[in-house]
Each structure stands twice: as structure tokens, then as C-alpha cells.
Amino acid sequence: MQDPDQDESLERQIDQWRSYLRRRQAIHSVDVAELEDHLREQIAALVDGGLAPDEAFLVAVKRMGELDALSREFAREHSERLWKQLVMPASESGEPPRARTEAIVAVCLAAAAALAIKLPALFGISLDEDLGFYARNLSFFVLPLLVGYFVWKRRADRATLRWPAAGFVGAALLANVFPFAPQGYTEALTALHLPIALWVVVGTTYAGGRWSDGAGRMDFIRFSGELFIYYVLIALGGGVLSAFSALIFQAIAVDIEPFLESWLLPCGAMGAVVIGSWLVEAKQSVIENMAPVLTRLFAPLFAAVLLTFLATLLWTGRGVDIERNVLIAFDLLLVLVLGLLLYSVSAREPQAPPGAFDVLQVVLVVGALLADAVALWAIAARISEFGFSPNRVAALGMNVILLVNLAWSALLYIRFLRGRGPFSDLERWQTDYLPVYAIWAAIVVIAFPPLFGYI
Amino acid sequence: MEINKDLIAASSTPIVLGILAEGDSYGYAIIKRVRELSGGHLEWTDGMLYPVLHRLERLGYVEARWEVAESGRRRKYYRITSRGRAQLAEERRQWQAVDETLRGLWSALSIAIRYGDVASTPVPQGV
């Protein structure tokens, strides 16, 4: 008869040994299972031979060999495991079959999105003639399917879906009921702001029940950044595919450009959103996030450009030339700097002490604020001359929202650098601010068209 | 007596394939069989057998399957394939050639020792 206490301590020891093995990248969980079977058999044989269980464990572990040497040997045989693979057949690596189901679901939803954008064409609404219709409704072809994907993936219950569904239906009504002037400003503004508002709605389903939690919103920010990068990569691949197919069909004197323009481009653009989302979800724990890497790379360069710009401005004493698009340009600058800030925040270890990169971030943010302040000053001085057009109000509103965010971020960051506050304050500020963008975008979509007479 | 690592590594393929040619088996049983056969001279580090098995599987010499053993645990069994048998035959030819060469050498040496030639043969110095 074996002593149950000893059995328990043996199990604990085996658990510990297993967790050591699991940490080795080259040894997969199936291999751990195989080695564990070996270890248990060996222990049983040794106990039969008269050893106490813990002695048997020690001997068996010793015979198994040193972990470092073992994992080196596994790495030599399975060198591909040191390269983290994203698209892998799930059958043998011991992953659950759900990974394959997910791939099928994602591809089906992507195909549905690709078909959805061709649906209006059945009713005589063509891409060439009714560009406005497509611009206003772009979000509705793909985002509901993306929501469907997250609902499926998170196994969300129906009740939580009510608000997102209501948001989508309401937005679809507004976008199509308002009597927009053809190719007017307000139509363009709606087309631009609707996706922003709805993207945050997608975020609530992405986060599942964790939207009210700052960490859930931060995950959505990370997801958005990675999706953007994957989307750009897929778009690049799509460009190569189009160019290549155009070339080879040209060789046999067939012009496939109409097909590329009316099918490959719109269908691909829609499907890629779902496929990109699926890839980001699948890779989440497998591959390093790209957005923070790019941030590290470009934050110093942008900081250098901004500082040079400010220095040149001071040196030459030139005023900012108020051209038509200058406000938009400074909006984009703020968006960019905010993105750089956001993605470095998203990847930063909150407990780490302030470092050189943090100082650089502050320099970048303060530089952007100064540049924007100069531009705003120039614009404010002459805005009465221009009057308020919907474009200008929308751009100004966005500018103010970004300015408030960055100014407060700079303050929190400086406080952190001086050791007066935790880094998590900055993180919370950023995640709490997310709904503000959605609310502003919703205001532009809902209030601007009637306010400015649908011009 | 301890057999050196290179020799163990080189002989691991024919030994594992040979044991599997006797019948399907799994890691622990293979190690046990090696110990039996070698009279304890071939001391394999147990864990090192598995990368070898995985390599043979990748090369298509063996096939693996998971089964539930009588202990109730899941266990990975290996079976030799026809390619594995062909490889085993090939290894066997090579090892026999090595063995014959060495045998010839050993017997020549033992004759030489008997006649005392070795003692008078100058040993090369400073190599």
C-alpha cells in the first residue's frame, strides 16, 4: 500500500517538473505528455524495485537528462519551433480543433463581406455612379460581419448584442435617410466619421464583457493597431497580385482591369478586414506585436522632425500659411503622435521605472502640442474671415479633442517622469478617452448634416 | 565501460529501428530493451531518445500514434514503416561492413600480439 501523502507530494513534484518543461519553446505540450508518460513509468519501475517515491522521482528525473541539454536536442530536431509560426496545421501540434473551426468561420465571414459589397450592384447601384452611397455605407458591408465574428468567438449572449445592433441600425438609417447634396461636404464628413463611431461599437463586442474595464479597452487598442498593420500588409500583397495578374493577362491581350476594379479591389478590401482580424486574434500570443516595434523605430524620427520644424519656425519667424488643408494636416500630425504615444503605452511594462524612451515620448508630445498651438493660433486669428464651414468645424473639433488628450497625457507623463504618479494613470487616461472619439464622431454624423443644411 | 557519445549517436538509428522491427513500442520500453540488449553498456539519457524518435518520424521511417495504455495514461506508440525497414537494411549493411573491417583488424592484431610483433613495431612519435 502506498502512502497517500507521498503520492500527493510526488504529484506535486511531477507538476513542477512539467511546468519547467513547458517553459521550453522547443518542447511542445505533446512532447511534454510523452516525456511525462516515460517519467511515470520509470518511477513506477523504481518504486517496484524498492525505492521511496521521492527517491524514485529524483532518479527518474536524473535519467531523463538535463533540461537544457534536452531542450537543445529538441530544438535541433524541431528548429522550426524557434520561429513562431502563425498559420500552422493545428492537427499535430496538439492545439484544439477549434483553431480550424475558427479559420473556417473567418474565411466564410470574409467571403460574406466580399459578397456584401457587391450586393447593391444587384439593385442597380454601381460603384462608378453612386460613389456617395458606397462611401456612406462602407462600414455596413464589413463591420456587422466582424461583430458576428467576435460574438461567435467570445460566445457572447444575445442580450449584450442589443446595443451594438441598435447602433448599427440607427447609423444605417441616418446615413441613408438624410437628403445629402450629391458630393457635398456633409456627406464626406459622414463617410469619414461613421467608421470611427462604429469602430468603437465593434470594440465593445471585441472586449466582450470587459469594455468597462480599462484592460479590455487597452486590448482593443492593441488589436486595432495590429489590425491596421496586417491590413496594410494584405493590401500590399493584393497590389502585387493585381499587378501580376494584369501583366500576364496583358500578354495574351486580355484586359482584366475592369474585373480588378469592380471585383478584386472592393471584395478584397472588405474581406481583408475580417481575415486581418482573424490573423491578429490567432497570432496574439504567438508573435510579437508589431505596432510597438514600429513605434520604437519611428518615435525618435518624428520627434527629430518636429523639433527641427519648431526650430525652423522660430529661426525664420514665418507664420503658418493658412491653406485649405492645413488644419487637416495638423489633425493628422496629432493623430500620428497620439498613435505613437498610444502604442508605446500599450506595450510598456507599467512597473518599469522611467527611461530615456519615456523622455523622448514627452519631447515628442510637447513638440506636437507646440506645433499644433502655432497652427491653431494662426487659424483662430483668421477663422472669422472664412466663416464656419462643416469641414472646418469638424477639423477644429477633432483638433481640440486630440489637443486635450495630448496635453493631459503630457502632464501625466511628466508627473510620472518626476516620480509623482504611477504610469497606470496615463494608461487609464488613454483608455478612458476612447469613448470621446466615438461621441464626437457620432455628433458629426448625427448633427452636422441637418445643422449645415446637408451641403 | 562507457561508450562514447558519437558512437551512441551513430548507432541510435539502427538500434531504435531494429527494436521497432521486433514490434510496435513506446519510449520507455525502447530504452528498457536497449539496456537489456547491451547488458547495461549503452547508457542512454532517457530524454534524448525522443528527439531521435521524432527525427525518424520526420524522415518517414516510423509512424506514431497515441493510445490509452493499461495504466489509463495516453501513450505515444511508434511503428516502423516500409521506408524504415529499407533504411534498417541499409544501416545493417553499413554496420556489417564496419564490423567486418574491425573484426579483421582485431584478429590481425591478436595474431601480431601473439607473435610479439606489436612490441617491436616502432610507435610513431609526436603526432
XYZ file of C-alpha atoms in Angstrom:
582
model
C 0.000 0.000 0.000
C 1.236 3.419 -0.817
C 1.084 6.324 1.487
C -1.376 8.942 0.091
C 0.807 11.777 1.443
C 3.729 10.527 -0.567
C 1.563 10.185 -3.648
C 0.471 13.754 -3.276
C 3.986 15.068 -2.896
C 5.034 13.022 -5.936
C 2.234 14.556 -7.995
C 3.362 17.978 -6.879
C 6.926 17.248 -7.924
C 5.786 15.954 -11.300
C 3.644 19.070 -11.751
C 6.658 21.232 -11.097
C 8.840 19.260 -13.487
C 6.126 19.532 -16.147
C 5.885 23.294 -15.744
C 9.665 23.590 -16.169
C 9.432 21.627 -19.391
C 6.537 23.683 -20.682
C 8.602 26.823 -20.500
C 10.914 25.457 -23.172
C 9.895 26.804 -26.516
C 11.249 23.841 -28.464
C 9.294 21.301 -26.406
C 5.595 21.300 -27.245
C 2.883 20.111 -24.909
C 2.509 16.784 -26.758
C 6.185 16.128 -26.159
C 5.762 17.006 -22.510
C 2.941 14.440 -22.339
C 5.179 11.839 -23.961
C 8.070 12.568 -21.601
C 5.758 12.565 -18.606
C 4.473 9.108 -19.511
C 8.083 7.968 -19.624
C 8.875 9.576 -16.276
C 5.871 7.966 -14.564
C 6.694 4.546 -15.967
C 10.266 4.910 -14.772
C 9.157 5.998 -11.299
C 6.732 3.072 -11.072
C 9.503 0.649 -12.029
C 11.875 2.132 -9.445
C 9.218 2.070 -6.714
C 8.555 -1.580 -7.539
C 12.291 -2.100 -7.090
C 12.011 -0.793 -3.535
C 12.743 2.935 -3.751
C 10.618 5.532 -1.966
C 8.527 7.659 -4.417
C 10.557 10.843 -3.957
C 13.825 8.979 -4.400
C 12.392 7.312 -7.477
C 11.379 10.740 -8.788
C 14.899 12.094 -8.362
C 16.475 9.109 -10.095
C 13.950 9.209 -12.938
C 14.479 12.930 -13.497
C 18.243 12.413 -13.472
C 17.953 9.664 -16.060
C 15.755 11.873 -18.217
C 18.726 14.171 -18.623
C 19.434 17.829 -18.051
C 16.632 20.127 -19.199
C 18.968 22.470 -21.063
C 20.598 19.665 -22.998
C 17.229 18.077 -23.654
C 15.648 21.244 -24.949
C 18.732 21.881 -27.102
C 18.312 18.443 -28.603
C 14.616 19.090 -29.255
C 15.460 22.456 -30.796
C 17.948 20.802 -33.131
C 15.325 18.345 -34.304
C 12.470 20.872 -34.419
C 14.268 24.051 -35.420
C 11.054 25.397 -36.961
C 9.662 25.727 -33.450
C 12.080 28.514 -32.663
C 10.410 30.526 -35.418
C 6.984 31.258 -34.166
C 4.599 30.088 -36.815
C 1.226 31.656 -37.275
C -0.508 29.652 -39.965
C 0.090 26.072 -38.913
C -1.941 22.947 -39.388
C -3.494 22.528 -35.983
C -3.793 18.743 -36.083
C -0.449 17.557 -34.759
C 0.719 20.394 -32.632
C -1.872 19.408 -30.089
C -3.998 22.518 -30.484
C -7.713 22.058 -30.107
C -9.714 21.620 -33.312
C -11.374 24.943 -32.515
C -8.481 26.690 -34.260
C -9.524 25.073 -37.525
C -13.199 25.862 -36.981
C -12.191 29.435 -36.359
C -10.277 29.572 -39.629
C -13.345 28.288 -41.476
C -15.648 30.767 -39.739
C -13.275 33.649 -40.520
C -12.943 32.716 -44.181
C -16.728 32.334 -44.533
C -17.343 35.731 -42.911
C -14.695 37.309 -45.140
C -16.409 35.807 -48.181
C -19.736 37.164 -46.911
C -18.201 40.637 -46.558
C -16.776 40.371 -50.076
C -20.205 39.451 -51.430
C -21.980 42.095 -49.348
C -20.235 44.925 -51.143
C -21.400 43.524 -54.486
C -24.989 43.202 -53.268
C -26.092 46.796 -54.042
C -24.920 46.270 -57.627
C -27.769 43.739 -57.996
C -30.171 46.603 -57.377
C -28.541 48.795 -59.977
C -26.361 50.815 -57.590
C -22.999 50.724 -59.296
C -19.675 51.670 -57.768
C -18.878 54.130 -60.543
C -22.089 56.152 -60.459
C -23.112 56.049 -56.806
C -19.787 56.545 -55.111
C -21.515 58.554 -52.375
C -23.744 55.631 -51.468
C -20.750 53.326 -51.137
C -18.746 55.884 -49.170
C -21.568 56.382 -46.649
C -22.279 52.675 -46.301
C -18.770 51.254 -46.363
C -18.876 50.324 -42.681
C -22.091 48.356 -43.060
C -20.673 45.871 -45.534
C -17.990 44.570 -43.227
C -18.311 45.736 -39.625
C -21.502 43.749 -38.817
C -19.709 40.610 -40.011
C -16.732 41.486 -37.848
C -19.100 41.913 -34.909
C -20.533 38.496 -35.799
C -17.044 37.028 -35.677
C -16.373 38.398 -32.209
C -19.794 37.349 -30.957
C -19.066 33.823 -32.193
C -15.567 33.848 -30.802
C -16.407 35.265 -27.366
C -19.635 33.249 -27.216
C -21.404 36.442 -26.220
C -25.019 36.103 -25.223
C -27.733 37.787 -27.228
C -28.677 40.371 -24.623
C -25.314 42.123 -24.853
C -25.824 42.422 -28.585
C -28.813 44.709 -28.301
C -26.848 47.960 -28.046
C -24.374 47.305 -30.864
C -27.244 46.153 -33.097
C -29.267 49.255 -32.283
C -26.213 51.411 -33.003
C -25.699 49.824 -36.407
C -29.354 50.039 -37.418
C -29.609 53.658 -36.274
C -26.429 54.610 -38.125
C -27.574 52.839 -41.283
C -30.876 54.724 -41.172
C -29.205 58.108 -40.685
C -26.653 57.519 -43.414
C -29.335 56.670 -45.935
C -32.275 58.853 -44.874
C -30.502 62.219 -44.728
C -31.024 64.104 -48.006
C -27.328 64.732 -48.666
C -26.429 67.044 -51.514
C -24.532 64.975 -54.065
C -20.814 65.042 -53.313
C -21.393 67.582 -50.554
C -19.197 68.289 -47.545
C -21.528 66.743 -45.002
C -21.710 63.509 -46.971
C -17.923 63.291 -46.990
C -17.839 64.039 -43.257
C -20.382 61.289 -42.592
C -18.366 58.844 -44.665
C -15.264 59.752 -42.626
C -16.732 59.795 -39.144
C -19.193 56.912 -39.299
C -16.453 54.249 -39.347
C -14.797 55.887 -36.303
C -18.017 55.787 -34.270
C -18.871 52.263 -35.378
C -15.342 51.041 -34.755
C -15.820 51.783 -31.069
C -19.103 49.836 -31.243
C -17.081 46.937 -32.697
C -14.727 47.448 -29.750
C -17.493 46.795 -27.247
C -18.131 43.387 -28.815
C -14.408 42.744 -29.153
C -13.916 43.310 -25.453
C -16.928 41.159 -24.629
C -17.859 41.965 -21.056
C -14.548 43.746 -20.448
C -15.330 47.065 -22.133
C -15.988 48.757 -18.806
C -12.577 47.519 -17.692
C -9.575 49.597 -18.736
C -7.582 46.469 -19.644
C -10.332 45.369 -22.046
C -10.221 48.699 -23.855
C -6.420 48.583 -23.960
C -6.657 45.163 -25.609
C -8.926 46.689 -28.206
C -6.382 49.456 -28.830
C -3.670 46.823 -29.305
C -5.953 44.872 -31.588
C -6.700 47.953 -33.702
C -3.022 48.756 -34.186
C -2.136 45.210 -35.178
C -5.134 45.004 -37.493
C -4.017 48.193 -39.216
C -0.562 46.724 -39.833
C -1.951 43.411 -41.060
C -4.387 45.242 -43.294
C -1.581 47.238 -44.877
C 0.421 44.039 -45.412
C -2.550 42.276 -47.002
C -3.188 45.334 -49.171
C 0.429 45.243 -50.342
C 0.045 41.577 -51.224
C -3.196 42.368 -53.032
C -1.423 45.082 -55.021
C 1.255 42.620 -56.109
C -1.416 40.088 -57.052
C -3.298 42.658 -59.155
C -0.207 43.946 -60.913
C 0.981 40.442 -61.627
C -2.342 39.211 -62.992
C -2.777 42.356 -65.098
C 0.667 41.732 -66.588
C 0.199 38.087 -67.527
C -3.285 38.662 -68.959
C -1.923 41.572 -70.952
C 0.486 39.106 -72.529
C -2.465 37.233 -74.049
C -4.199 40.503 -74.945
C -6.995 40.221 -72.386
C -7.792 43.366 -70.421
C -8.756 42.342 -66.903
C -8.590 45.816 -65.394
C -12.409 46.139 -65.215
C -12.533 42.893 -63.253
C -9.787 44.049 -60.905
C -11.513 47.373 -60.290
C -15.030 46.132 -59.806
C -14.384 42.805 -58.090
C -10.901 42.171 -56.733
C -10.375 45.596 -55.203
C -13.709 46.138 -53.386
C -14.217 42.493 -52.408
C -10.613 42.154 -51.294
C -10.760 45.375 -49.299
C -13.799 44.123 -47.387
C -12.684 40.531 -46.892
C -9.250 41.620 -45.721
C -10.766 43.340 -42.666
C -12.172 40.042 -41.397
C -9.134 37.996 -42.412
C -6.814 40.538 -40.810
C -8.845 40.448 -37.593
C -8.711 36.679 -37.526
C -4.946 36.669 -38.054
C -4.434 39.234 -35.297
C -6.580 37.152 -32.944
C -4.742 33.972 -33.875
C -1.283 35.460 -33.521
C -1.952 37.454 -30.337
C 0.102 35.202 -28.104
C 2.286 33.708 -30.824
C 4.075 36.645 -32.389
C 5.384 39.879 -31.009
C 3.092 42.865 -31.572
C 4.313 44.945 -34.481
C 2.794 48.319 -33.597
C 5.042 48.909 -30.562
C 8.099 47.868 -32.593
C 7.281 50.436 -35.285
C 6.598 52.964 -32.544
C 10.055 52.458 -31.098
C 11.515 52.895 -34.539
C 9.604 55.996 -35.566
C 9.052 57.936 -32.348
C 12.633 59.280 -32.320
C 12.428 60.188 -36.016
C 9.130 62.037 -35.622
C 10.457 63.813 -32.550
C 13.501 64.942 -34.555
C 11.317 66.202 -37.415
C 9.011 68.098 -35.064
C 11.885 69.725 -33.194
C 13.520 70.743 -36.454
C 10.209 72.170 -37.643
C 9.770 74.216 -34.466
C 13.366 75.434 -34.570
C 12.999 76.462 -38.212
C 9.738 78.225 -37.396
C 11.414 80.199 -34.637
C 14.557 80.927 -36.654
C 12.800 82.159 -39.782
C 9.898 83.760 -37.936
C 7.465 82.704 -40.625
C 3.774 82.500 -39.871
C 1.854 79.349 -40.654
C 0.327 79.729 -44.069
C -3.366 79.045 -43.750
C -4.196 76.964 -46.712
C -7.276 74.918 -47.260
C -5.911 71.719 -45.818
C -3.553 72.974 -43.166
C -5.900 72.209 -40.295
C -6.372 68.665 -41.579
C -2.598 68.310 -41.813
C -2.168 69.302 -38.179
C -5.026 66.981 -37.185
C -3.161 64.159 -38.873
C 0.026 65.155 -37.075
C -1.778 64.911 -33.744
C -3.349 61.570 -34.687
C 0.080 60.280 -35.582
C 1.721 61.444 -32.381
C -1.206 60.089 -30.412
C -0.779 56.751 -32.178
C 2.929 56.697 -31.334
C 2.131 57.518 -27.720
C -0.723 55.023 -27.517
C 1.199 52.081 -28.903
C 4.241 52.675 -26.789
C 1.951 52.918 -23.756
C 0.191 49.710 -24.805
C 3.434 47.749 -24.786
C 5.109 49.306 -21.790
C 5.585 47.426 -18.572
C 3.656 49.684 -16.147
C 6.015 48.903 -13.258
C 9.231 49.746 -15.120
C 10.996 52.915 -13.953
C 11.158 55.935 -16.301
C 13.792 55.601 -19.017
C 15.271 57.530 -21.926
C 12.462 56.463 -24.246
C 9.912 57.994 -21.871
C 11.725 61.330 -22.027
C 11.690 61.069 -25.806
C 7.951 60.453 -25.760
C 7.401 63.573 -23.705
C 9.566 65.574 -26.097
C 7.522 64.216 -28.996
C 4.185 65.039 -27.382
C 5.238 68.502 -26.267
C 6.686 69.190 -29.724
C 3.412 68.177 -31.356
C 1.455 70.345 -28.927
C 3.617 73.394 -29.691
C 3.359 72.880 -33.437
C -0.388 72.469 -33.162
C -0.706 75.513 -30.941
C 1.094 77.625 -33.547
C -1.262 76.354 -36.236
C -4.377 76.857 -34.107
C -3.274 80.390 -33.257
C -2.923 81.242 -36.916
C -6.253 79.663 -37.739
C -8.118 81.288 -34.859
C -6.829 84.671 -35.938
C -8.373 84.278 -39.344
C -11.301 81.963 -38.800
C -13.834 84.813 -38.774
C -12.672 85.682 -42.247
C -13.507 82.188 -43.506
C -16.691 81.642 -41.548
C -17.657 78.225 -40.254
C -17.904 75.534 -42.875
C -18.790 71.977 -41.809
C -15.303 70.804 -42.750
C -13.625 73.456 -40.675
C -15.786 72.829 -37.617
C -15.233 69.085 -37.858
C -11.487 69.509 -38.226
C -11.387 72.069 -35.410
C -13.422 69.807 -33.116
C -11.131 66.869 -33.786
C -8.143 69.103 -33.172
C -9.480 70.243 -29.813
C -10.232 66.649 -28.768
C -6.749 65.479 -29.680
C -5.168 68.542 -28.111
C -6.918 67.926 -24.797
C -5.868 64.303 -24.841
C -2.229 65.058 -25.642
C -1.963 67.982 -23.225
C -3.262 65.928 -20.327
C -1.097 62.959 -21.417
C 1.976 65.204 -21.416
C 1.096 66.362 -17.903
C 0.607 62.799 -16.641
C 3.781 61.666 -18.366
C 5.855 64.461 -16.862
C 4.386 63.682 -13.455
C 5.424 60.046 -13.958
C 8.931 61.069 -15.018
C 9.311 63.117 -11.865
C 8.137 60.186 -9.782
C 4.933 61.933 -8.701
C 2.472 59.445 -10.148
C 2.209 55.882 -11.472
C 2.384 55.090 -15.159
C -1.018 53.429 -14.965
C -2.596 56.910 -14.691
C -1.539 57.599 -18.259
C -2.785 54.211 -19.384
C -6.149 54.772 -17.751
C -6.435 58.261 -19.228
C -5.925 56.851 -22.720
C -8.403 54.008 -22.325
C -10.976 56.258 -20.663
C -10.668 58.696 -23.530
C -11.705 56.167 -26.206
C -15.452 56.875 -25.981
C -14.785 60.592 -26.531
C -13.680 59.935 -30.126
C -16.810 57.854 -30.716
C -19.087 60.514 -29.236
C -17.513 63.276 -31.323
C -17.736 61.148 -34.469
C -21.370 60.381 -33.655
C -22.086 64.094 -33.195
C -20.565 64.840 -36.596
C -22.639 62.083 -38.194
C -25.910 62.893 -36.460
C -25.900 66.678 -36.003
C -23.735 68.131 -38.757
C -25.813 67.274 -41.841
C -29.036 68.916 -40.589
C -27.054 71.737 -38.932
C -25.328 72.711 -42.155
C -28.274 72.017 -44.444
C -26.882 68.794 -45.964
C -24.446 70.734 -48.133
C 32.767 0.767 -19.601
C 31.305 3.906 -21.055
C 30.668 4.107 -24.769
C 31.429 7.497 -26.225
C 28.720 9.934 -27.290
C 29.460 9.912 -31.014
C 29.192 6.160 -31.132
C 25.892 6.222 -29.250
C 24.539 8.884 -31.597
C 25.635 6.973 -34.698
C 24.171 3.692 -33.520
C 20.895 5.115 -32.283
C 19.112 4.909 -35.649
C 19.742 1.180 -36.326
C 19.117 0.282 -32.691
C 15.766 2.097 -32.491
C 14.666 0.880 -35.923
C 15.771 -2.641 -35.040
C 13.793 -2.652 -31.792
C 10.727 -1.320 -33.595
C 11.163 -4.026 -36.259
C 10.542 -6.526 -33.459
C 7.168 -4.894 -32.827
C 5.477 -1.552 -32.062
C 6.771 0.070 -28.935
C 6.986 3.298 -26.926
C 9.793 5.346 -25.434
C 10.234 3.778 -22.029
C 10.022 0.218 -23.387
C 12.557 1.033 -26.100
C 15.055 2.328 -23.519
C 14.478 -0.780 -21.399
C 15.113 -3.018 -24.387
C 18.328 -1.133 -25.220
C 19.570 -1.725 -21.668
C 18.691 -5.393 -21.850
C 20.370 -5.903 -25.204
C 23.539 -4.033 -24.376
C 23.891 -5.564 -20.945
C 23.855 -2.066 -19.487
C 26.790 -0.824 -21.570
C 24.740 1.544 -23.709
C 23.633 4.152 -21.182
C 21.223 6.463 -22.998
C 19.995 9.601 -21.345
C 16.297 8.793 -21.421
C 15.093 12.132 -22.758
C 17.469 12.035 -25.721
C 15.594 9.099 -27.210
C 12.636 11.323 -28.056
C 14.340 13.745 -30.429
C 15.730 10.651 -32.173
C 12.237 9.153 -32.467
C 10.896 12.463 -33.774
C 13.663 12.643 -36.364
C 12.890 9.129 -37.556
C 9.232 10.104 -37.728
C 10.045 13.198 -39.794
C 12.133 11.101 -42.186
C 9.187 8.719 -42.564
C 10.960 5.697 -41.029
C 8.469 5.370 -38.190
C 4.840 6.326 -37.610
C 3.483 7.499 -34.280
C 0.022 7.114 -32.790
C -1.477 7.950 -29.407
C -3.156 5.178 -27.472
C -4.512 4.810 -23.978
C -2.245 2.406 -22.115
C -3.455 -0.066 -19.489
C -2.335 2.457 -16.846
C -5.030 4.811 -18.202
C -2.452 7.328 -19.442
C -2.148 8.429 -23.031
C 0.939 6.908 -24.554
C 2.651 7.509 -27.879
C 3.433 4.297 -29.740
C 5.814 4.050 -32.658
C 5.686 1.638 -35.565
C 8.320 1.060 -38.233
C 7.260 1.845 -41.819
C 8.368 0.130 -45.025
C 10.793 3.002 -45.611
C 12.089 2.392 -42.111
C 12.650 -1.282 -42.882
C 14.558 -0.371 -46.032
C 16.656 2.076 -44.021
C 17.282 -0.576 -41.369
C 18.518 -2.988 -44.070
C 20.803 -0.273 -45.409
C 22.139 0.551 -41.913
C 22.667 -3.126 -41.321
C 24.819 -3.425 -44.455
C 26.883 -0.422 -43.401
C 27.354 -1.597 -39.832
C 28.263 -5.063 -41.041
C 30.934 -3.539 -43.271
C 32.305 -1.583 -40.303
C 32.075 -4.673 -38.114
C 33.885 -6.858 -40.648
C 36.625 -4.285 -41.046
C 37.119 -4.090 -37.307
C 36.957 -7.865 -36.896
C 39.668 -8.286 -39.499
C 41.732 -5.718 -37.688
C 41.190 -7.269 -34.247
C 42.160 -10.731 -35.429
C 45.231 -9.379 -37.244
C 46.207 -7.534 -34.088
C 45.719 -10.534 -31.851
C 47.910 -12.589 -34.191
C 50.510 -9.854 -34.118
C 50.387 -9.700 -30.340
C 50.778 -13.452 -30.162
C 53.991 -13.249 -32.189
C 55.184 -10.231 -30.324
C 55.293 -8.014 -33.466
C 53.480 -5.143 -31.872
C 56.070 -4.685 -29.181
C 58.855 -4.390 -31.778
C 56.862 -2.106 -34.103
C 58.109 1.491 -33.622
C 55.314 3.673 -32.353
C 55.004 6.949 -34.298
C 56.005 9.842 -32.077
C 54.932 13.411 -31.784
C 51.719 13.142 -33.786
